Amino acid sequence: MFSAAEHAALLAEIPTLVSLRTIRREIGASRTEVERLVMEGCLTPRCRCETVRLRWSLTQAKDLLSGLQCRAVPVEAEDPAWETLLSASHRSRQSLSALLAAVRAGELPIGTLGPGFSDLRLRKVEIDARVAAASAPQEPLIPATAFGISVGIKDKGRFRALIEAGQTPATRLRHPKTGIENIYMTEADIAAFHRRFVTIPTLVAETGRPIPELRAALKRAGVMVFAPEGQDFGRLFLRDAAEAALRRKRTRKP
């Protein structure tokens, strides 16, 4: 016995559960294509028991197909500029699921010869460009927290708070599998930070002067820690104010 109300969604889905053979027929896909879709998680069984044949959602399969077909443009069967999805995956050494995700994200154009999954095509030149971009040297990315620590902002969360407040740029990327957003610093982000801000460690590296001397010079000139509206971003100073204070200190020397 179980509550029909609590399991209403499951009960409604049961009539749509079919075999993989039916999936192939209904979406116009080959056996190899369906096997790849299953292997890469594009089609998922509704129960774990492999002895159950009718455990595949026809709705899920049709939604997958319609989501691709609605983006597809008509192409001619004889057009050599296009290739099948499996051919594009094999030639580019990229997973079928990654290519389909790129199509859904608008990153890859897709064509079609007809209404079925096997009719879908990808443009060869776009696949080649994607491969070239993937193989090109990538700019190094430094986790934002690690960069903050490297310049002396060691207190947990303060450098990220600086970024969230819009005070310095950063690059946000989502993990391709988990979808979790991470914040990184590119070379351009780092350069922008250094143009606007200094910390005691960065001043030591730039001037070669000892920490006590630098702190005394900033204090004497009344240079305050950067804390707009009382926000705490750690021992961070505006570069222009700090450099002006250090220049004044030098001109006072006999």
PDB file of C-alpha atoms in Angstrom:
ATOM      1  CA  MET A   1       0.000   0.000   0.000  1.00  0.00           C
ATOM      2  CA  PHE A   2       1.172   3.546  -0.735  1.00  0.00           C
ATOM      3  CA  SER A   3      -0.302   7.007  -0.955  1.00  0.00           C
ATOM      4  CA  ALA A   4      -1.589   7.715  -4.459  1.00  0.00           C
ATOM      5  CA  ALA A   5      -1.507  11.444  -3.796  1.00  0.00           C
ATOM      6  CA  GLU A   6       2.131  11.437  -2.754  1.00  0.00           C
ATOM      7  CA  HIS A   7       3.139   9.387  -5.813  1.00  0.00           C
ATOM      8  CA  ALA A   8       0.837  11.071  -8.319  1.00  0.00           C
ATOM      9  CA  ALA A   9       3.717  12.112 -10.582  1.00  0.00           C
ATOM     10  CA  LEU A  10       5.037   8.548 -10.757  1.00  0.00           C
ATOM     11  CA  LEU A  11       1.600   7.105 -11.441  1.00  0.00           C
ATOM     12  CA  ALA A  12       1.034   9.611 -14.237  1.00  0.00           C
ATOM     13  CA  GLU A  13       4.346   8.643 -15.814  1.00  0.00           C
ATOM     14  CA  ILE A  14       3.793   4.880 -15.826  1.00  0.00           C
ATOM     15  CA  PRO A  15       1.707   4.854 -19.052  1.00  0.00           C
ATOM     16  CA  THR A  16       4.550   6.641 -20.872  1.00  0.00           C
ATOM     17  CA  LEU A  17       7.213   4.085 -19.908  1.00  0.00           C
ATOM     18  CA  VAL A  18       8.371   2.006 -22.852  1.00  0.00           C
ATOM     19  CA  SER A  19      11.248  -0.176 -24.037  1.00  0.00           C
ATOM     20  CA  LEU A  20      14.356   1.113 -25.755  1.00  0.00           C
ATOM     21  CA  ARG A  21      13.137  -0.475 -28.973  1.00  0.00           C
ATOM     22  CA  THR A  22      10.037   1.714 -28.799  1.00  0.00           C
ATOM     23  CA  ILE A  23      12.210   4.756 -28.031  1.00  0.00           C
ATOM     24  CA  ARG A  24      14.252   4.089 -31.162  1.00  0.00           C
ATOM     25  CA  ARG A  25      11.130   3.805 -33.292  1.00  0.00           C
ATOM     26  CA  GLU A  26       9.336   6.818 -31.842  1.00  0.00           C
ATOM     27  CA  ILE A  27      12.224   9.290 -32.132  1.00  0.00           C
ATOM     28  CA  GLY A  28      13.698   7.879 -35.334  1.00  0.00           C
ATOM     29  CA  ALA A  29      17.065   6.937 -33.902  1.00  0.00           C
ATOM     30  CA  SER A  30      19.452   4.099 -34.610  1.00  0.00           C
ATOM     31  CA  ARG A  31      20.364   1.535 -31.998  1.00  0.00           C
ATOM     32  CA  THR A  32      23.865   3.001 -31.686  1.00  0.00           C
ATOM     33  CA  GLU A  33      22.490   6.514 -31.210  1.00  0.00           C
ATOM     34  CA  VAL A  34      20.133   5.420 -28.447  1.00  0.00           C
ATOM     35  CA  GLU A  35      22.894   3.440 -26.743  1.00  0.00           C
ATOM     36  CA  ARG A  36      25.077   6.555 -26.734  1.00  0.00           C
ATOM     37  CA  LEU A  37      22.244   8.681 -25.369  1.00  0.00           C
ATOM     38  CA  VAL A  38      21.761   6.177 -22.562  1.00  0.00           C
ATOM     39  CA  MET A  39      25.486   5.780 -21.863  1.00  0.00           C
ATOM     40  CA  GLU A  40      25.974   9.556 -21.601  1.00  0.00           C
ATOM     41  CA  GLY A  41      22.936  10.166 -19.414  1.00  0.00           C
ATOM     42  CA  CYS A  42      20.776  11.934 -22.007  1.00  0.00           C
ATOM     43  CA  LEU A  43      18.162   9.212 -21.535  1.00  0.00           C
ATOM     44  CA  THR A  44      17.719   7.833 -18.035  1.00  0.00           C
ATOM     45  CA  PRO A  45      15.778   4.776 -16.812  1.00  0.00           C
ATOM     46  CA  ARG A  46      12.925   5.348 -14.400  1.00  0.00           C
ATOM     47  CA  CYS A  47      13.833   2.283 -12.312  1.00  0.00           C
ATOM     48  CA  ARG A  48      17.138   0.580 -11.590  1.00  0.00           C
ATOM     49  CA  CYS A  49      16.041  -2.985 -12.169  1.00  0.00           C
ATOM     50  CA  GLU A  50      17.510  -3.999 -15.519  1.00  0.00           C
ATOM     51  CA  THR A  51      15.101  -6.924 -15.906  1.00  0.00           C
ATOM     52  CA  VAL A  52      12.261  -4.425 -16.325  1.00  0.00           C
ATOM     53  CA  ARG A  53      11.908  -3.671 -20.037  1.00  0.00           C
ATOM     54  CA  LEU A  54       9.401  -0.837 -19.844  1.00  0.00           C
ATOM     55  CA  ARG A  55      11.460   1.564 -17.766  1.00  0.00           C
ATOM     56  CA  TRP A  56      12.286   4.308 -20.277  1.00  0.00           C
ATOM     57  CA  SER A  57      10.352   7.547 -20.508  1.00  0.00           C
ATOM     58  CA  LEU A  58       8.967   8.218 -23.959  1.00  0.00           C
ATOM     59  CA  THR A  59       8.204  11.766 -22.840  1.00  0.00           C
ATOM     60  CA  GLN A  60      11.845  12.363 -21.976  1.00  0.00           C
ATOM     61  CA  ALA A  61      12.983  11.018 -25.344  1.00  0.00           C
ATOM     62  CA  LYS A  62      10.463  13.097 -27.301  1.00  0.00           C
ATOM     63  CA  ASP A  63      11.360  16.230 -25.330  1.00  0.00           C
ATOM     64  CA  LEU A  64      15.026  15.651 -26.173  1.00  0.00           C
ATOM     65  CA  LEU A  65      14.232  15.330 -29.863  1.00  0.00           C
ATOM     66  CA  SER A  66      11.843  18.290 -30.015  1.00  0.00           C
ATOM     67  CA  GLY A  67      14.337  20.494 -28.171  1.00  0.00           C
ATOM     68  CA  LEU A  68      16.853  19.833 -30.942  1.00  0.00           C
ATOM     69  CA  GLN A  69      14.473  19.838 -33.901  1.00  0.00           C
ATOM     70  CA  CYS A  70      13.017  23.213 -32.956  1.00  0.00           C
ATOM     71  CA  ARG A  71      16.499  24.723 -33.341  1.00  0.00           C
ATOM     72  CA  ALA A  72      17.325  22.923 -36.581  1.00  0.00           C
ATOM     73  CA  VAL A  73      17.366  24.433 -40.052  1.00  0.00           C
ATOM     74  CA  PRO A  74      16.533  22.322 -43.134  1.00  0.00           C
ATOM     75  CA  VAL A  75      19.576  20.951 -44.990  1.00  0.00           C
ATOM     76  CA  GLU A  76      19.996  18.873 -48.126  1.00  0.00           C
ATOM     77  CA  ALA A  77      21.054  15.257 -47.794  1.00  0.00           C
ATOM     78  CA  GLU A  78      23.795  15.775 -50.384  1.00  0.00           C
ATOM     79  CA  ASP A  79      25.276  18.827 -48.626  1.00  0.00           C
ATOM     80  CA  PRO A  80      28.856  17.824 -47.623  1.00  0.00           C
ATOM     81  CA  ALA A  81      29.102  20.683 -45.127  1.00  0.00           C
ATOM     82  CA  TRP A  82      27.032  18.747 -42.591  1.00  0.00           C
ATOM     83  CA  GLU A  83      27.637  15.456 -40.752  1.00  0.00           C
ATOM     84  CA  THR A  84      25.712  13.175 -38.431  1.00  0.00           C
ATOM     85  CA  LEU A  85      25.838  13.662 -34.680  1.00  0.00           C
ATOM     86  CA  LEU A  86      27.762  10.434 -34.121  1.00  0.00           C
ATOM     87  CA  SER A  87      30.239  11.322 -36.858  1.00  0.00           C
ATOM     88  CA  ALA A  88      30.801  14.759 -35.319  1.00  0.00           C
ATOM     89  CA  SER A  89      31.284  13.201 -31.886  1.00  0.00           C
ATOM     90  CA  HIS A  90      33.742  10.601 -33.176  1.00  0.00           C
ATOM     91  CA  ARG A  91      35.728  13.026 -35.333  1.00  0.00           C
ATOM     92  CA  SER A  92      35.986  15.723 -32.656  1.00  0.00           C
ATOM     93  CA  ARG A  93      36.494  13.266 -29.785  1.00  0.00           C
ATOM     94  CA  GLN A  94      33.815  15.112 -27.845  1.00  0.00           C
ATOM     95  CA  SER A  95      30.935  13.415 -26.122  1.00  0.00           C
ATOM     96  CA  LEU A  96      27.543  13.421 -27.785  1.00  0.00           C
ATOM     97  CA  SER A  97      26.048  14.946 -24.651  1.00  0.00           C
ATOM     98  CA  ALA A  98      28.533  17.858 -24.808  1.00  0.00           C
ATOM     99  CA  LEU A  99      27.640  18.557 -28.429  1.00  0.00           C
ATOM    100  CA  LEU A 100      23.915  18.463 -27.667  1.00  0.00           C
ATOM    101  CA  ALA A 101      24.433  20.810 -24.720  1.00  0.00           C
ATOM    102  CA  ALA A 102      26.287  23.211 -27.031  1.00  0.00           C
ATOM    103  CA  VAL A 103      23.359  23.106 -29.459  1.00  0.00           C
ATOM    104  CA  ARG A 104      20.868  23.873 -26.692  1.00  0.00           C
ATOM    105  CA  ALA A 105      23.085  26.733 -25.486  1.00  0.00           C
ATOM    106  CA  GLY A 106      23.114  28.241 -28.973  1.00  0.00           C
ATOM    107  CA  GLU A 107      26.830  27.592 -29.426  1.00  0.00           C
ATOM    108  CA  LEU A 108      26.437  25.140 -32.317  1.00  0.00           C
ATOM    109  CA  PRO A 109      24.049  25.422 -35.271  1.00  0.00           C
ATOM    110  CA  ILE A 110      22.104  22.283 -36.078  1.00  0.00           C
ATOM    111  CA  GLY A 111      20.420  21.121 -39.269  1.00  0.00           C
ATOM    112  CA  THR A 112      17.950  18.391 -40.116  1.00  0.00           C
ATOM    113  CA  LEU A 113      16.973  16.229 -43.078  1.00  0.00           C
ATOM    114  CA  GLY A 114      13.673  15.175 -41.507  1.00  0.00           C
ATOM    115  CA  PRO A 115      11.772  14.671 -38.233  1.00  0.00           C
ATOM    116  CA  GLY A 116      13.911  11.948 -36.639  1.00  0.00           C
ATOM    117  CA  PHE A 117      16.955  11.971 -34.398  1.00  0.00           C
ATOM    118  CA  SER A 118      19.033  10.281 -37.100  1.00  0.00           C
ATOM    119  CA  ASP A 119      18.119  13.161 -39.431  1.00  0.00           C
ATOM    120  CA  LEU A 120      19.951  15.732 -37.304  1.00  0.00           C
ATOM    121  CA  ARG A 121      23.218  17.168 -38.616  1.00  0.00           C
ATOM    122  CA  LEU A 122      26.030  19.403 -37.367  1.00  0.00           C
ATOM    123  CA  ARG A 123      28.088  21.712 -39.539  1.00  0.00           C
ATOM    124  CA  LYS A 124      31.637  20.407 -39.981  1.00  0.00           C
ATOM    125  CA  VAL A 125      33.312  23.816 -39.950  1.00  0.00           C
ATOM    126  CA  GLU A 126      31.692  24.614 -36.576  1.00  0.00           C
ATOM    127  CA  ILE A 127      32.879  21.326 -35.126  1.00  0.00           C
ATOM    128  CA  ASP A 128      36.410  22.014 -36.419  1.00  0.00           C
ATOM    129  CA  ALA A 129      36.349  25.469 -34.819  1.00  0.00           C
ATOM    130  CA  ARG A 130      35.211  23.957 -31.536  1.00  0.00           C
ATOM    131  CA  VAL A 131      38.068  21.437 -31.626  1.00  0.00           C
ATOM    132  CA  ALA A 132      40.579  24.185 -32.414  1.00  0.00           C
ATOM    133  CA  ALA A 133      39.319  26.322 -29.543  1.00  0.00           C
ATOM    134  CA  ALA A 134      39.532  23.391 -27.131  1.00  0.00           C
ATOM    135  CA  SER A 135      43.120  22.622 -28.147  1.00  0.00           C
ATOM    136  CA  ALA A 136      44.314  26.238 -28.011  1.00  0.00           C
ATOM    137  CA  PRO A 137      46.438  27.217 -24.997  1.00  0.00           C
ATOM    138  CA  GLN A 138      44.112  28.385 -22.243  1.00  0.00           C
ATOM    139  CA  GLU A 139      44.741  31.432 -20.115  1.00  0.00           C
ATOM    140  CA  PRO A 140      45.639  30.358 -16.577  1.00  0.00           C
ATOM    141  CA  LEU A 141      42.855  30.893 -14.065  1.00  0.00           C
ATOM    142  CA  ILE A 142      43.593  31.459 -10.384  1.00  0.00           C
ATOM    143  CA  PRO A 143      40.858  30.803  -7.810  1.00  0.00           C
ATOM    144  CA  ALA A 144      39.807  34.174  -6.396  1.00  0.00           C
ATOM    145  CA  THR A 145      40.340  33.103  -2.783  1.00  0.00           C
ATOM    146  CA  ALA A 146      43.862  31.879  -3.572  1.00  0.00           C
ATOM    147  CA  PHE A 147      44.700  35.187  -5.232  1.00  0.00           C
ATOM    148  CA  GLY A 148      43.325  37.097  -2.240  1.00  0.00           C
ATOM    149  CA  ILE A 149      45.591  35.093   0.070  1.00  0.00           C
ATOM    150  CA  SER A 150      48.579  35.749  -2.204  1.00  0.00           C
ATOM    151  CA  VAL A 151      48.187  39.516  -1.784  1.00  0.00           C
ATOM    152  CA  GLY A 152      47.655  39.328   1.962  1.00  0.00           C
ATOM    153  CA  ILE A 153      43.855  39.161   2.286  1.00  0.00           C
ATOM    154  CA  LYS A 154      43.792  35.959   4.278  1.00  0.00           C
ATOM    155  CA  ASP A 155      40.544  36.414   6.163  1.00  0.00           C
ATOM    156  CA  LYS A 156      37.955  33.974   4.879  1.00  0.00           C
ATOM    157  CA  GLY A 157      35.398  35.461   2.529  1.00  0.00           C
ATOM    158  CA  ARG A 158      36.753  39.027   2.446  1.00  0.00           C
ATOM    159  CA  PHE A 159      38.246  38.947  -1.041  1.00  0.00           C
ATOM    160  CA  ARG A 160      35.116  37.304  -2.394  1.00  0.00           C
ATOM    161  CA  ALA A 161      33.073  39.997  -0.656  1.00  0.00           C
ATOM    162  CA  LEU A 162      35.170  42.605  -2.486  1.00  0.00           C
ATOM    163  CA  ILE A 163      34.248  40.951  -5.775  1.00  0.00           C
ATOM    164  CA  GLU A 164      30.566  40.578  -4.878  1.00  0.00           C
ATOM    165  CA  ALA A 165      30.457  44.279  -4.005  1.00  0.00           C
ATOM    166  CA  GLY A 166      31.625  45.076  -7.544  1.00  0.00           C
ATOM    167  CA  GLN A 167      34.866  46.698  -6.369  1.00  0.00           C
ATOM    168  CA  THR A 168      37.158  44.542  -8.512  1.00  0.00           C
ATOM    169  CA  PRO A 169      36.480  42.327 -11.541  1.00  0.00           C
ATOM    170  CA  ALA A 170      36.567  38.527 -11.555  1.00  0.00           C
ATOM    171  CA  THR A 171      35.598  35.686 -13.879  1.00  0.00           C
ATOM    172  CA  ARG A 172      32.741  33.335 -13.004  1.00  0.00           C
ATOM    173  CA  LEU A 173      32.661  29.828 -14.435  1.00  0.00           C
ATOM    174  CA  ARG A 174      30.387  26.875 -13.737  1.00  0.00           C
ATOM    175  CA  HIS A 175      31.771  23.400 -13.268  1.00  0.00           C
ATOM    176  CA  PRO A 176      30.669  21.405 -16.346  1.00  0.00           C
ATOM    177  CA  LYS A 177      29.470  18.428 -14.273  1.00  0.00           C
ATOM    178  CA  THR A 178      28.259  19.844 -10.954  1.00  0.00           C
ATOM    179  CA  GLY A 179      27.019  23.194 -12.246  1.00  0.00           C
ATOM    180  CA  ILE A 180      28.561  24.890  -9.189  1.00  0.00           C
ATOM    181  CA  GLU A 181      29.763  28.428  -9.904  1.00  0.00           C
ATOM    182  CA  ASN A 182      33.384  29.217  -9.052  1.00  0.00           C
ATOM    183  CA  ILE A 183      35.127  32.592  -9.134  1.00  0.00           C
ATOM    184  CA  TYR A 184      38.540  32.969 -10.759  1.00  0.00           C
ATOM    185  CA  MET A 185      41.011  35.727 -11.521  1.00  0.00           C
ATOM    186  CA  THR A 186      42.352  36.046 -15.055  1.00  0.00           C
ATOM    187  CA  GLU A 187      45.444  38.053 -15.945  1.00  0.00           C
ATOM    188  CA  ALA A 188      43.187  40.970 -16.866  1.00  0.00           C
ATOM    189  CA  ASP A 189      41.304  40.696 -13.549  1.00  0.00           C
ATOM    190  CA  ILE A 190      44.573  40.653 -11.615  1.00  0.00           C
ATOM    191  CA  ALA A 191      45.913  43.670 -13.508  1.00  0.00           C
ATOM    192  CA  ALA A 192      42.699  45.585 -12.775  1.00  0.00           C
ATOM    193  CA  PHE A 193      42.991  44.786  -9.068  1.00  0.00           C
ATOM    194  CA  HIS A 194      46.599  45.989  -8.913  1.00  0.00           C
ATOM    195  CA  ARG A 195      45.760  49.199 -10.775  1.00  0.00           C
ATOM    196  CA  ARG A 196      43.262  50.138  -8.095  1.00  0.00           C
ATOM    197  CA  PHE A 197      44.445  48.551  -4.880  1.00  0.00           C
ATOM    198  CA  VAL A 198      47.549  47.766  -2.851  1.00  0.00           C
ATOM    199  CA  THR A 199      48.168  45.765   0.293  1.00  0.00           C
ATOM    200  CA  ILE A 200      51.176  45.860   2.577  1.00  0.00           C
ATOM    201  CA  PRO A 201      52.650  42.690   0.976  1.00  0.00           C
ATOM    202  CA  THR A 202      52.262  44.124  -2.555  1.00  0.00           C
ATOM    203  CA  LEU A 203      53.874  47.389  -1.442  1.00  0.00           C
ATOM    204  CA  VAL A 204      56.806  45.462   0.032  1.00  0.00           C
ATOM    205  CA  ALA A 205      57.235  43.616  -3.264  1.00  0.00           C
ATOM    206  CA  GLU A 206      56.997  46.817  -5.327  1.00  0.00           C
ATOM    207  CA  THR A 207      59.104  49.171  -3.188  1.00  0.00           C
ATOM    208  CA  GLY A 208      61.449  46.892  -1.254  1.00  0.00           C
ATOM    209  CA  ARG A 209      60.740  48.933   1.875  1.00  0.00           C
ATOM    210  CA  PRO A 210      60.168  47.174   5.233  1.00  0.00           C
ATOM    211  CA  ILE A 211      56.688  46.642   6.592  1.00  0.00           C
ATOM    212  CA  PRO A 212      57.037  48.945   9.655  1.00  0.00           C
ATOM    213  CA  GLU A 213      58.185  51.832   7.445  1.00  0.00           C
ATOM    214  CA  LEU A 214      55.312  51.356   5.032  1.00  0.00           C
ATOM    215  CA  ARG A 215      52.729  51.179   7.787  1.00  0.00           C
ATOM    216  CA  ALA A 216      54.129  54.282   9.445  1.00  0.00           C
ATOM    217  CA  ALA A 217      54.086  56.226   6.169  1.00  0.00           C
ATOM    218  CA  LEU A 218      50.459  55.303   5.463  1.00  0.00           C
ATOM    219  CA  LYS A 219      49.393  56.134   8.998  1.00  0.00           C
ATOM    220  CA  ARG A 220      51.254  59.450   8.989  1.00  0.00           C
ATOM    221  CA  ALA A 221      49.552  60.472   5.759  1.00  0.00           C
ATOM    222  CA  GLY A 222      46.144  59.446   7.065  1.00  0.00           C
ATOM    223  CA  VAL A 223      45.622  56.750   4.448  1.00  0.00           C
ATOM    224  CA  MET A 224      42.688  54.680   5.634  1.00  0.00           C
ATOM    225  CA  VAL A 225      41.887  51.050   4.965  1.00  0.00           C
ATOM    226  CA  PHE A 226      39.459  50.752   2.057  1.00  0.00           C
ATOM    227  CA  ALA A 227      36.086  50.241   3.754  1.00  0.00           C
ATOM    228  CA  PRO A 228      33.236  51.950   1.876  1.00  0.00           C
ATOM    229  CA  GLU A 229      30.099  52.164   4.014  1.00  0.00           C
ATOM    230  CA  GLY A 230      31.906  50.274   6.744  1.00  0.00           C
ATOM    231  CA  GLN A 231      32.431  47.114   4.684  1.00  0.00           C
ATOM    232  CA  ASP A 232      35.355  44.975   5.825  1.00  0.00           C
ATOM    233  CA  PHE A 233      37.593  43.836   2.972  1.00  0.00           C
ATOM    234  CA  GLY A 234      40.730  43.374   5.044  1.00  0.00           C
ATOM    235  CA  ARG A 235      43.925  45.477   5.024  1.00  0.00           C
ATOM    236  CA  LEU A 236      43.354  46.918   1.575  1.00  0.00           C
ATOM    237  CA  PHE A 237      44.269  50.440   0.402  1.00  0.00           C
ATOM    238  CA  LEU A 238      43.561  52.520  -2.681  1.00  0.00           C
ATOM    239  CA  ARG A 239      46.724  52.633  -4.778  1.00  0.00           C
ATOM    240  CA  ASP A 240      46.602  56.332  -5.594  1.00  0.00           C
ATOM    241  CA  ALA A 241      46.361  57.329  -1.928  1.00  0.00           C
ATOM    242  CA  ALA A 242      49.067  54.892  -0.832  1.00  0.00           C
ATOM    243  CA  GLU A 243      51.528  55.903  -3.542  1.00  0.00           C
ATOM    244  CA  ALA A 244      50.951  59.601  -2.805  1.00  0.00           C
ATOM    245  CA  ALA A 245      51.687  58.951   0.871  1.00  0.00           C
ATOM    246  CA  LEU A 246      54.914  57.122   0.057  1.00  0.00           C
ATOM    247  CA  ARG A 247      56.051  59.921  -2.268  1.00  0.00           C
ATOM    248  CA  ARG A 248      55.462  62.498   0.491  1.00  0.00           C
ATOM    249  CA  LYS A 249      57.498  60.399   2.881  1.00  0.00           C
ATOM    250  CA  ARG A 250      60.426  60.337   0.491  1.00  0.00           C
ATOM    251  CA  THR A 251      60.397  64.123  -0.159  1.00  0.00           C
ATOM    252  CA  ARG A 252      60.663  64.784   3.578  1.00  0.00           C
ATOM    253  CA  LYS A 253      63.981  62.986   3.810  1.00  0.00           C
ATOM    254  CA  PRO A 254      66.989  65.380   3.980  1.00  0.00           C
TER     255      PRO A 254
END
